[in-house]
Amino acid sequence: MKSFLLSLFIIISGQLQAQYNTYCNPVNIDYGFTPIPHFSEAGRHRATADPVITLFKGNYYLFSTNQWGYWWSPDMSQWHFVPRKFLKPWHHVYDELCAPAVFVLGDTLLVIGSTYEKNFPIWMSTDPQQDNWKEAVDSFRAGAWDPAFFADDDKRLYLYHGSSNTYPIYGQEIDRHTLQPIGKRHDLIKLQDDKHGWERFGEYNDNNFMSPFMEGAWVNKHNGKYYLQYGAPGTEFSGYADGVYVSDKPLGPFTYQEHNPFSYKPGGFARGAGHGATYQDKYNNWWHVSTMVINVKNNFERRIGIWPAGFDKDDILYCNTAFGDYPHYLPKGPEDHLQSRFTGWMLLNYQQPVTVSSTYGGFHANYAVDENIKTYWCAGSGKSGEWIQTDLGAPSTVHAIQINYADQDADILGKPTDIYHQYKLWQSTDGKNWKILVDKSNNKTDVPHDYIELPSPVKTRFIKLENAHMANGKFAISGLRVFGKGKGKAPDQVEHFIVFRQESDKRNAWMKWEAPANAYAYNIYYGIAPDKLYSSIMVYDANEYYLKALDKNTTYYFAIEAINENGIGERTAVMKVQ
């Protein structure tokens, strides 16, 4: 009986909600499919972006673009979807709550989407766990795209907005009682890509064919200062990031923070950390939620990530994205987010051998283990019994698994609430004799980025994912990612790390290093002081990196560490680069 109960405990049922101590980006929510037909001509696909998370009455509420509803969670782990359409019949647009503004006034949560019209309502609810909303204002007369509201300590309310590669971010006071604009609209900030390399348009920050975009305003107040945040240079790119200006007044003037962008994740499996919102959890820890990039079937194919954030002793706003798509511990109380929340569970199956039940076209098996969310393996069908098997290369201790589904031959527009994934995960020490590890064959939820933290770690070598039911389309996986501890040695320290900063354009730098034989990836850290290396870039299978995201007139400090399935090598001494 004891053995049976233990087995029952280890097998995670799809009908139960696992109580995780950890999370892994992208956030595992039931992302809707783009509702816009001409955005899905290259294939129907899931898409959302521009997220806001707000703590309200002890729960977290997550709103994002075009989801026909929103989510709530008690713990930032298990999210519950509430279907809701906020637009009225005469709002003839596909963008149901595009880049929504969400804010709290007293005991009320309020929301409005982006619009240049002046006939969109602001909605309010005191019980948003249910679809229980009414109009606070029938027609909001500001006409704001990418809006954000900020309620100050003195009860005055402000609106910030803008999304353009021409116009600035605007700010304006809003009457708290009528919820209508008062006073004049202020021009607050504009991009200065001639000084700030990260603000340049393009995947390689080269302003290749278009001026960069500034969008996604957000404001927080800390120690009497106002932090005006914004996204740039374009949502399609790995370097999509959030910057910040600081002021003593809610409508400026604002000064560019020396550490910028403060939210930045250009490397790793899932990239991008722009157009988001900074919020506090139940323990007053700061977090930043933002947009992650896929950009395969459409420029606006995107996901959501959350990152530990905060303000350092010098009131510098930072965001910790190091190992940002690996498992991290959830908080159980106040935490110092300058200290890593990374579990130390390494990726065990990067570029390891893969076998599959079938392959559709050129969507090859090893795309499922190449640490690139843009590529994926696809089976010949979506039928039950299709499978993918990954070899960890050696017996290892497995703590968690992330299953990232891709969209192939999907036929959905919009947000259904009756689709779901079902599967089984098997493990084997020899690739011949298999034991069930996770059974979600009875699951009835949509889990496009399912993350499974095992109740107890398992020592094994092979992991097999067997399909039982696809939410839609063929059985396709962009990342079958196995996390834990290998039995070998952590990588050696990187040697001969050097940073060449371009003399004629200080926005650009070229980094090179001697790759240890036992490393498959690297974290490059840099920042504005030896103790402020707040920016990080994860690089796989390379010993060089071109960085074009520096600010022209800033002195930087750099260090690098090597990574493999067994651990993290010693970080190099900090290097000053002028």
Coordinates of C-alpha atoms in Angstrom, one line a residue:
M1 CA 0.0 0.0 0.0
K2 CA 2.8 2.4 0.9
S3 CA 4.5 1.8 -2.5
F4 CA 1.2 2.3 -4.3
L5 CA 0.6 5.7 -2.5
L6 CA 4.1 6.8 -3.4
S7 CA 3.6 6.0 -7.0
L8 CA 0.2 7.8 -7.0
F9 CA 2.0 10.8 -5.5
I10 CA 4.7 10.9 -8.1
I11 CA 2.3 10.6 -11.0
I12 CA 1.0 14.0 -11.6
S13 CA -2.7 13.8 -12.6
G14 CA -3.9 16.2 -15.2
Q15 CA -7.1 16.6 -13.1
L16 CA -5.2 18.0 -10.2
Q17 CA -3.6 21.4 -9.8
A18 CA 0.1 20.9 -8.9
Q19 CA 1.3 23.2 -6.1
Y20 CA 4.6 24.3 -7.6
N21 CA 7.5 25.9 -5.7
T22 CA 9.0 27.0 -9.0
Y23 CA 8.0 28.6 -12.4
C24 CA 9.5 28.6 -15.9
N25 CA 9.0 31.2 -18.7
P26 CA 7.2 31.5 -21.0
V27 CA 4.2 31.7 -18.6
N28 CA 2.1 28.6 -19.0
I29 CA -1.4 30.1 -19.7
D30 CA -4.0 29.1 -22.3
Y31 CA -2.9 31.7 -24.9
G32 CA -5.6 32.5 -27.5
F33 CA -5.0 32.4 -31.2
T34 CA -4.8 35.6 -33.1
P35 CA -8.3 36.7 -34.1
I36 CA -7.0 38.7 -37.1
P37 CA -7.3 36.7 -40.4
H38 CA -4.6 38.6 -42.3
F39 CA -2.2 38.1 -39.4
S40 CA -2.5 34.4 -39.8
E41 CA -2.1 33.8 -43.5
A42 CA 1.2 32.0 -42.8
G43 CA -0.6 29.7 -40.4
R44 CA -3.0 30.0 -37.5
H45 CA -1.1 30.6 -34.3
R46 CA -1.3 31.6 -30.7
A47 CA -0.4 35.2 -29.9
T48 CA -0.6 37.7 -27.1
A49 CA 1.6 40.5 -25.7
D50 CA 1.6 43.9 -23.8
P51 CA 0.8 42.3 -20.5
V52 CA -0.2 43.9 -17.2
I53 CA -0.3 42.1 -13.8
T54 CA -2.0 43.8 -10.9
L55 CA -2.4 42.6 -7.3
F56 CA -6.0 43.1 -6.3
K57 CA -7.7 41.8 -3.1
G58 CA -5.1 39.2 -2.6
N59 CA -5.0 37.8 -6.1
Y60 CA -3.0 38.6 -9.3
Y61 CA -4.8 39.6 -12.4
L62 CA -3.2 39.3 -15.8
F63 CA -4.5 41.1 -18.9
S64 CA -3.0 41.1 -22.3
T65 CA -3.8 41.8 -26.0
N66 CA -6.6 40.0 -27.8
Q67 CA -7.4 37.3 -25.3
W68 CA -11.2 37.6 -25.1
G69 CA -10.8 37.6 -21.3
Y70 CA -8.2 37.6 -18.6
W71 CA -6.6 35.5 -15.9
W72 CA -6.4 35.5 -12.2
S73 CA -4.0 33.6 -9.8
P74 CA -3.5 33.3 -6.1
D75 CA 0.2 32.6 -6.5
M76 CA 1.5 33.6 -9.9
S77 CA 1.7 29.9 -10.8
Q78 CA -1.8 28.5 -11.4
W79 CA -3.7 30.9 -13.6
H80 CA -7.5 30.7 -14.1
F81 CA -9.1 32.2 -17.3
V82 CA -12.2 34.4 -17.1
P83 CA -13.9 34.7 -20.6
R84 CA -15.0 38.3 -21.3
K85 CA -15.3 40.6 -24.2
F86 CA -15.1 44.3 -23.3
L87 CA -15.8 45.9 -26.7
K88 CA -19.3 46.8 -27.9
P89 CA -20.9 45.9 -31.2
W90 CA -20.1 49.3 -32.7
H91 CA -16.4 48.9 -32.0
H92 CA -15.6 47.3 -35.4
V93 CA -12.0 46.2 -34.6
Y94 CA -10.3 42.9 -34.1
D95 CA -8.2 44.3 -31.2
E96 CA -10.3 43.1 -28.3
L97 CA -8.5 45.0 -25.4
C98 CA -5.3 45.6 -27.3
A99 CA -2.5 46.6 -24.9
P100 CA -4.9 47.1 -22.0
A101 CA -4.6 49.5 -19.1
V102 CA -5.4 48.0 -15.7
F103 CA -5.5 50.0 -12.5
V104 CA -6.9 50.0 -9.0
L105 CA -8.9 52.8 -7.4
G106 CA -9.9 51.9 -3.8
D107 CA -11.9 48.6 -3.9
T108 CA -12.3 48.7 -7.6
L109 CA -10.3 47.2 -10.6
L110 CA -10.6 49.2 -13.8
V111 CA -9.6 48.3 -17.4
I112 CA -9.7 49.8 -20.9
G113 CA -8.0 48.8 -24.1
S114 CA -6.1 50.8 -26.7
T115 CA -8.0 53.1 -29.0
Y116 CA -7.6 56.4 -30.9
E117 CA -11.4 56.8 -30.8
K118 CA -13.2 58.6 -28.0
N119 CA -16.1 56.1 -27.5
F120 CA -14.5 53.2 -25.6
P121 CA -15.7 52.6 -22.1
I122 CA -13.6 52.2 -19.0
W123 CA -14.9 49.1 -17.2
M124 CA -14.9 48.4 -13.5
S125 CA -15.3 45.5 -11.1
T126 CA -15.1 44.8 -7.4
D127 CA -15.3 41.0 -8.1
P128 CA -13.2 40.3 -11.1
Q129 CA -12.8 36.6 -10.3
Q130 CA -16.2 36.4 -12.0
D131 CA -17.3 38.1 -15.2
N132 CA -18.9 40.8 -13.2
W133 CA -18.2 44.2 -14.8
K134 CA -20.0 47.5 -15.4
E135 CA -19.1 50.7 -17.1
A136 CA -17.3 53.3 -15.0
V137 CA -17.3 55.7 -18.0
D138 CA -19.3 55.2 -21.2
S139 CA -16.8 57.0 -23.4
F140 CA -13.3 57.8 -22.4
R141 CA -12.4 61.0 -24.2
A142 CA -8.6 60.7 -24.2
G143 CA -8.2 58.4 -27.1
A144 CA -5.0 56.7 -26.0
W145 CA -3.1 53.8 -27.6
D146 CA -1.0 51.6 -25.2
P147 CA -2.5 53.4 -22.2
A148 CA -1.4 53.2 -18.6
F149 CA -2.8 54.8 -15.5
F150 CA -1.0 55.8 -12.4
A151 CA -2.8 56.8 -9.1
D152 CA -0.5 58.9 -7.0
D153 CA -0.3 59.1 -3.2
D154 CA -2.2 62.4 -3.2
K155 CA -5.1 60.7 -5.0
R156 CA -4.4 62.4 -8.3
L157 CA -4.7 60.2 -11.4
Y158 CA -2.5 60.3 -14.5
L159 CA -2.7 58.7 -18.0
Y160 CA 0.4 57.8 -20.0
H161 CA 0.3 56.6 -23.6
G162 CA 1.8 56.4 -27.0
S163 CA 2.9 53.9 -29.7
S164 CA 4.8 55.3 -32.6
N165 CA 8.0 55.6 -34.4
T166 CA 7.4 59.3 -34.8
Y167 CA 5.5 60.7 -31.8
P168 CA 6.6 60.7 -28.1
I169 CA 5.1 59.1 -25.0
Y170 CA 2.4 61.5 -23.6
G171 CA 1.2 62.2 -20.1
Q172 CA -2.0 63.9 -18.9
E173 CA -3.9 64.2 -15.7
I174 CA -7.2 62.5 -15.4
D175 CA -10.0 63.6 -13.1
R176 CA -10.4 60.8 -10.5
H177 CA -14.1 61.3 -10.2
T178 CA -15.2 61.8 -13.8
L179 CA -12.4 59.6 -15.2
Q180 CA -12.0 62.2 -18.0
P181 CA -8.8 64.1 -19.0
I182 CA -8.2 67.5 -17.5
G183 CA -5.5 70.1 -18.3
K184 CA -3.2 69.8 -21.3
R185 CA -1.4 66.8 -22.7
H186 CA 2.3 66.8 -22.1
D187 CA 5.1 65.4 -24.4
L188 CA 7.2 63.5 -22.0
I189 CA 10.0 61.4 -23.7
K190 CA 11.2 60.4 -27.2
L191 CA 13.7 57.8 -28.4
Q192 CA 17.3 58.9 -28.8
D193 CA 18.7 56.0 -30.8
D194 CA 21.7 58.1 -31.9
K195 CA 22.8 57.8 -28.2
H196 CA 21.1 54.6 -27.1
G197 CA 22.1 51.6 -29.2
W198 CA 19.4 49.3 -27.9
E199 CA 16.7 51.7 -29.2
R200 CA 17.8 51.1 -32.8
F201 CA 15.3 49.2 -35.0
G202 CA 15.9 45.6 -36.2
E203 CA 17.0 42.2 -35.0
Y204 CA 20.6 43.5 -35.0
N205 CA 19.9 47.1 -33.8
D206 CA 21.0 48.5 -37.1
N207 CA 18.0 50.8 -38.1
N208 CA 18.0 48.7 -41.2
F209 CA 14.8 50.0 -42.9
M210 CA 12.6 51.8 -40.4
S211 CA 12.7 54.2 -37.5
P212 CA 12.4 52.5 -34.1
F213 CA 9.1 52.3 -32.2
M214 CA 8.4 53.7 -28.7
E215 CA 5.4 52.3 -26.9
G216 CA 4.0 50.6 -23.8
A217 CA 4.2 53.3 -21.2
W218 CA 4.1 52.3 -17.5
V219 CA 4.8 54.3 -14.3
N220 CA 5.8 53.3 -10.8
K221 CA 6.7 55.4 -7.8
H222 CA 9.6 54.6 -5.5
N223 CA 11.1 56.8 -2.7
G224 CA 9.3 59.8 -4.1
K225 CA 10.5 59.4 -7.7
Y226 CA 8.5 58.5 -10.7
Y227 CA 9.8 55.8 -13.0
L228 CA 8.4 56.2 -16.6
Q229 CA 8.9 52.9 -18.5
Y230 CA 8.6 52.3 -22.2
G231 CA 9.2 49.6 -24.8
A232 CA 11.6 49.7 -27.8
P233 CA 12.7 49.3 -30.6
G234 CA 10.1 46.8 -32.0
T235 CA 8.1 43.9 -30.7
E236 CA 9.4 41.6 -33.4
F237 CA 13.0 41.5 -32.2
S238 CA 15.0 39.5 -29.7
G239 CA 16.3 42.8 -28.3
Y240 CA 12.7 44.1 -27.5
A241 CA 13.3 45.7 -24.1
D242 CA 11.9 48.2 -21.6
G243 CA 13.8 51.4 -20.7
V244 CA 13.1 53.9 -18.0
Y245 CA 13.3 57.6 -17.3
V246 CA 13.0 59.1 -13.8
S247 CA 11.5 62.3 -12.4
D248 CA 10.6 64.0 -9.2
K249 CA 7.2 64.9 -10.7
P250 CA 4.5 62.7 -12.4
L251 CA 4.6 64.8 -15.6
G252 CA 8.3 65.4 -15.7
P253 CA 10.8 66.6 -16.7
F254 CA 12.2 63.0 -16.9
T255 CA 15.9 62.0 -17.0
Y256 CA 17.2 58.9 -18.7
Q257 CA 18.3 56.3 -16.1
E258 CA 22.0 55.4 -16.5
H259 CA 21.2 51.6 -16.4
N260 CA 19.1 51.0 -19.5
P261 CA 17.4 49.0 -20.8
F262 CA 16.4 47.8 -17.4
S263 CA 14.4 44.8 -18.8
Y264 CA 16.4 43.0 -21.5
K265 CA 16.6 39.3 -22.6
P266 CA 18.1 39.0 -26.1
G267 CA 19.4 35.5 -25.7
G268 CA 18.3 32.0 -24.7
F269 CA 15.4 29.8 -25.7
A270 CA 12.7 32.5 -25.5
R271 CA 13.8 36.0 -26.1
G272 CA 12.5 39.5 -25.6
A273 CA 11.5 41.4 -22.4
G274 CA 9.7 44.5 -23.7
H275 CA 6.3 46.3 -23.3
G276 CA 5.4 45.2 -19.9
A277 CA 4.5 46.4 -16.4
T278 CA 6.2 46.5 -13.0
Y279 CA 4.2 45.4 -10.0
Q280 CA 4.6 44.2 -6.4
D281 CA 3.6 40.8 -5.0
K282 CA 1.9 39.9 -1.7
Y283 CA 5.2 40.2 0.0
N284 CA 6.1 43.6 -1.6
N285 CA 8.7 42.0 -3.8
W286 CA 8.9 43.8 -7.2
W287 CA 8.3 42.0 -10.5
H288 CA 8.3 42.9 -14.2
V289 CA 6.0 41.1 -16.7
S290 CA 6.7 41.6 -20.4
T291 CA 6.4 40.4 -23.9
M292 CA 8.5 37.5 -25.3
V293 CA 9.1 37.1 -29.1
I294 CA 8.4 34.2 -31.4
N295 CA 7.8 36.0 -34.7
V296 CA 7.6 32.9 -37.0
K297 CA 4.1 32.9 -38.5
N298 CA 3.6 36.6 -37.9
N299 CA 5.5 39.6 -36.5
F300 CA 3.0 39.7 -33.6
E301 CA 3.4 36.0 -32.6
R302 CA 4.4 36.5 -29.0
R303 CA 4.3 35.2 -25.4
I304 CA 4.6 36.4 -21.8
G305 CA 7.4 36.2 -19.2
I306 CA 7.8 37.3 -15.6
W307 CA 11.1 38.5 -14.0
P308 CA 12.3 39.4 -10.5
A309 CA 12.8 43.1 -10.4
G310 CA 13.4 45.9 -7.9
F311 CA 15.3 49.0 -6.9
D312 CA 18.8 48.9 -5.7
K313 CA 20.4 51.0 -2.9
D314 CA 20.9 53.8 -5.3
D315 CA 17.2 53.7 -6.5
I316 CA 18.2 52.1 -9.8
L317 CA 15.3 50.1 -11.3
Y318 CA 16.6 46.7 -12.5
C319 CA 15.1 43.5 -13.8
N320 CA 16.9 40.1 -13.3
T321 CA 16.6 38.0 -16.5
A322 CA 19.6 35.8 -16.0
F323 CA 18.6 32.2 -16.7
G324 CA 15.3 33.8 -17.4
D325 CA 13.7 30.8 -19.2
Y326 CA 15.0 28.2 -16.7
P327 CA 13.2 27.2 -13.5
H328 CA 13.1 29.8 -10.7
Y329 CA 11.8 29.7 -7.2
L330 CA 8.5 31.4 -6.4
P331 CA 8.7 33.7 -3.4
K332 CA 7.3 32.6 0.0
G333 CA 8.1 35.9 1.7
P334 CA 10.2 39.1 1.2
E335 CA 13.2 38.4 -1.1
D336 CA 16.3 40.2 -2.4
H337 CA 15.8 40.1 -6.1
L338 CA 19.4 41.2 -6.6
Q339 CA 20.1 37.6 -5.5
S340 CA 19.3 35.0 -8.1
R341 CA 16.1 33.0 -7.7
F342 CA 17.4 30.4 -10.2
T343 CA 17.0 26.9 -8.9
G344 CA 20.3 25.7 -10.3
W345 CA 18.5 23.0 -12.3
M346 CA 20.5 22.9 -15.6
L347 CA 19.2 22.0 -19.0
L348 CA 20.1 18.3 -19.4
N349 CA 19.2 17.6 -23.0
Y350 CA 20.6 20.4 -25.1
Q351 CA 21.4 19.1 -28.6
Q352 CA 21.3 15.5 -27.3
P353 CA 20.1 12.6 -29.5
V354 CA 16.3 12.6 -30.3
T355 CA 14.1 9.9 -31.8
V356 CA 10.5 10.4 -32.9
S357 CA 7.5 8.4 -34.1
S358 CA 7.4 10.4 -37.4
T359 CA 8.4 13.7 -38.9
Y360 CA 6.4 16.1 -41.0
G361 CA 8.3 17.8 -43.8
G362 CA 11.4 19.7 -42.7
F363 CA 10.4 20.0 -39.1
H364 CA 13.2 17.8 -37.9
A365 CA 13.5 16.0 -34.5
N366 CA 16.5 18.0 -33.1
Y367 CA 14.6 21.3 -33.5
A368 CA 12.9 20.2 -30.2
V369 CA 16.2 20.4 -28.3
D370 CA 18.0 23.3 -30.0
E371 CA 17.0 26.0 -27.5
N372 CA 15.3 28.1 -30.1
I373 CA 11.6 28.7 -29.7
K374 CA 11.3 29.7 -33.3
T375 CA 12.1 26.2 -34.6
Y376 CA 10.1 23.0 -33.9
W377 CA 9.8 19.4 -34.6
C378 CA 6.4 18.2 -36.0
A379 CA 5.0 14.7 -36.1
G380 CA 3.2 13.5 -39.2
S381 CA -0.2 13.9 -37.4
G382 CA -1.8 15.0 -34.2
K383 CA -3.0 11.5 -33.4
S384 CA -2.7 9.7 -30.1
G385 CA 0.5 7.6 -29.9
E386 CA 2.8 10.1 -31.7
W387 CA 5.9 10.5 -29.5
I388 CA 9.3 12.1 -29.1
Q389 CA 12.2 10.7 -27.0
T390 CA 15.2 12.6 -25.7
D391 CA 18.4 11.1 -24.5
L392 CA 20.1 13.0 -21.6
G393 CA 23.4 11.6 -22.7
A394 CA 24.1 10.1 -19.2
P395 CA 22.1 9.2 -16.1
S396 CA 21.0 12.5 -14.5
T397 CA 18.8 13.7 -11.8
V398 CA 15.6 15.2 -13.3
H399 CA 13.7 17.9 -11.3
A400 CA 11.4 19.5 -13.9
I401 CA 10.3 19.3 -17.5
Q402 CA 8.9 22.0 -19.8
I403 CA 6.8 21.1 -22.8
N404 CA 6.5 23.9 -25.4
Y405 CA 4.0 23.1 -28.1
A406 CA 4.2 24.8 -31.5
D407 CA 1.3 25.6 -33.8
Q408 CA 1.3 23.5 -37.0
D409 CA -1.8 23.2 -39.2
A410 CA -4.0 24.8 -36.5
D411 CA -7.4 26.1 -37.7
I412 CA -8.4 28.4 -34.9
L413 CA -9.1 32.2 -34.9
G414 CA -9.7 33.7 -31.5
K415 CA -10.0 32.2 -28.0
P416 CA -11.8 28.8 -27.5
T417 CA -12.2 27.6 -24.0
D418 CA -12.8 23.9 -24.7
I419 CA -9.4 22.8 -26.2
Y420 CA -6.9 20.9 -24.2
H421 CA -3.7 18.8 -24.3
Q422 CA -3.3 15.3 -23.0
Y423 CA 0.0 13.3 -22.8
K424 CA 2.1 10.9 -20.9
L425 CA 5.8 11.4 -19.9
W426 CA 7.9 8.2 -19.6
Q427 CA 11.3 7.7 -18.2
S428 CA 13.9 5.0 -18.7
T429 CA 17.4 4.4 -17.5
D430 CA 18.3 2.2 -20.5
G431 CA 16.0 3.3 -23.3
K432 CA 14.3 -0.1 -23.2
N433 CA 12.4 -0.5 -20.0
W434 CA 10.0 2.4 -19.4
K435 CA 8.1 3.7 -16.3
I436 CA 5.4 6.3 -16.2
L437 CA 6.7 9.7 -14.9
V438 CA 3.8 12.1 -15.5
D439 CA 0.3 11.1 -16.6
K440 CA -1.9 13.9 -18.0
S441 CA -4.0 11.6 -20.2
N442 CA -7.1 12.9 -18.3
N443 CA -6.1 16.6 -18.5
K444 CA -8.9 19.0 -19.7
T445 CA -6.8 22.2 -19.7
D446 CA -5.0 24.0 -22.5
V447 CA -1.3 24.0 -21.6
P448 CA 0.8 25.3 -24.5
H449 CA 3.9 25.8 -22.4
D450 CA 3.3 23.1 -19.7
Y451 CA 5.8 23.1 -16.9
I452 CA 6.0 20.1 -14.6
E453 CA 8.0 20.3 -11.3
L454 CA 8.4 16.7 -10.1
P455 CA 7.3 16.1 -6.5
S456 CA 10.6 14.2 -6.1
P457 CA 13.6 14.2 -8.4
V458 CA 14.1 11.1 -10.5
K459 CA 17.4 9.6 -11.6
T460 CA 17.1 8.6 -15.3
R461 CA 18.6 9.0 -18.7
F462 CA 15.8 8.9 -21.3
I463 CA 12.5 11.0 -21.3
K464 CA 9.7 10.2 -23.7
L465 CA 6.7 12.4 -24.4
E466 CA 3.7 10.5 -25.8
N467 CA 0.8 12.4 -27.3
A468 CA -2.7 11.5 -26.3
H469 CA -4.7 14.5 -27.5
M470 CA -3.6 17.8 -29.2
A471 CA -5.4 21.0 -28.5
N472 CA -5.3 21.8 -32.2
G473 CA -3.3 20.8 -35.3
K474 CA -0.4 18.4 -35.5
F475 CA 1.7 17.2 -32.6
A476 CA 4.5 19.8 -32.7
I477 CA 7.2 20.7 -30.1
S478 CA 9.4 23.7 -30.1
G479 CA 11.1 22.7 -26.8
L480 CA 11.1 19.5 -24.8
R481 CA 13.3 20.8 -22.1
V482 CA 14.5 18.6 -19.2
F483 CA 16.0 20.3 -16.1
G484 CA 18.0 18.9 -13.3
K485 CA 21.6 17.9 -12.4
G486 CA 24.1 16.0 -14.4
K487 CA 26.7 13.9 -12.7
G488 CA 29.7 15.4 -14.4
K489 CA 31.9 18.4 -13.8
A490 CA 30.7 22.0 -14.1
P491 CA 32.5 23.9 -17.0
D492 CA 35.9 25.5 -16.5
Q493 CA 36.2 29.2 -16.2
V494 CA 36.2 31.1 -19.5
E495 CA 39.7 32.3 -20.6
H496 CA 40.8 35.2 -22.7
F497 CA 37.5 37.1 -22.5
I498 CA 37.8 40.4 -24.3
V499 CA 35.5 43.2 -25.3
F500 CA 36.3 45.4 -28.3
R501 CA 34.2 48.6 -28.2
Q502 CA 33.9 50.4 -31.5
E503 CA 35.9 53.7 -31.4
S504 CA 33.8 55.4 -34.0
D505 CA 30.5 54.2 -32.5
K506 CA 30.5 53.4 -28.8
R507 CA 27.0 51.8 -29.1
N508 CA 28.7 48.7 -30.6
A509 CA 30.9 46.1 -29.0
W510 CA 32.3 42.7 -30.2
M511 CA 33.1 40.1 -27.5
K512 CA 35.3 37.1 -27.9
W513 CA 36.5 34.3 -25.6
E514 CA 38.2 31.0 -25.5
A515 CA 35.5 28.3 -25.2
P516 CA 36.1 25.6 -22.5
A517 CA 35.7 22.1 -24.0
N518 CA 33.1 21.2 -21.5
A519 CA 30.7 24.2 -22.0
Y520 CA 27.7 24.5 -24.3
A521 CA 26.5 28.0 -23.3
Y522 CA 27.5 31.2 -21.7
N523 CA 26.0 34.1 -19.7
I524 CA 27.5 37.5 -20.5
Y525 CA 26.9 40.0 -17.7
Y526 CA 27.3 43.7 -18.1
G527 CA 26.3 46.9 -16.4
I528 CA 27.2 50.5 -15.3
A529 CA 29.4 49.5 -12.2
P530 CA 31.2 46.4 -11.0
D531 CA 28.4 45.7 -8.6
K532 CA 25.6 46.6 -11.1
L533 CA 26.0 43.9 -13.8
Y534 CA 22.2 43.9 -14.2
S535 CA 22.0 43.0 -17.9
S536 CA 22.7 39.5 -19.1
I537 CA 22.8 37.6 -22.4
M538 CA 22.7 33.8 -22.8
V539 CA 24.7 32.5 -25.8
Y540 CA 24.6 28.9 -27.0
D541 CA 27.4 27.2 -29.0
A542 CA 29.5 30.3 -29.8
N543 CA 32.6 32.0 -28.6
E544 CA 31.7 35.5 -29.8
Y545 CA 28.9 37.9 -29.6
Y546 CA 28.1 41.2 -31.3
L547 CA 26.4 43.6 -28.9
K548 CA 24.9 46.8 -30.4
A549 CA 22.8 47.8 -27.4
L550 CA 25.2 50.1 -25.5
D551 CA 24.6 53.7 -24.6
K552 CA 27.1 55.9 -26.4
N553 CA 28.4 57.9 -23.5
T554 CA 28.3 55.2 -20.7
T555 CA 31.3 53.3 -19.3
Y556 CA 30.5 49.6 -18.9
Y557 CA 31.7 46.6 -16.9
F558 CA 31.6 43.0 -18.2
A559 CA 32.0 39.4 -17.0
I560 CA 31.2 36.0 -18.4
E561 CA 30.5 32.5 -17.1
A562 CA 30.3 29.1 -18.8
I563 CA 27.3 26.7 -18.6
N564 CA 26.7 23.0 -19.1
E565 CA 24.3 20.3 -17.9
N566 CA 26.3 19.9 -14.7
G567 CA 26.4 23.5 -13.5
I568 CA 27.9 26.9 -13.9
G569 CA 31.6 27.7 -14.2
E570 CA 33.3 30.4 -12.1
R571 CA 32.5 33.9 -13.4
T572 CA 35.5 35.9 -14.8
A573 CA 36.8 39.0 -13.1
V574 CA 34.9 42.1 -13.9
M575 CA 36.4 44.0 -16.8
K576 CA 36.0 47.8 -17.3
V577 CA 35.3 48.9 -20.9
Q578 CA 35.3 52.6 -21.8

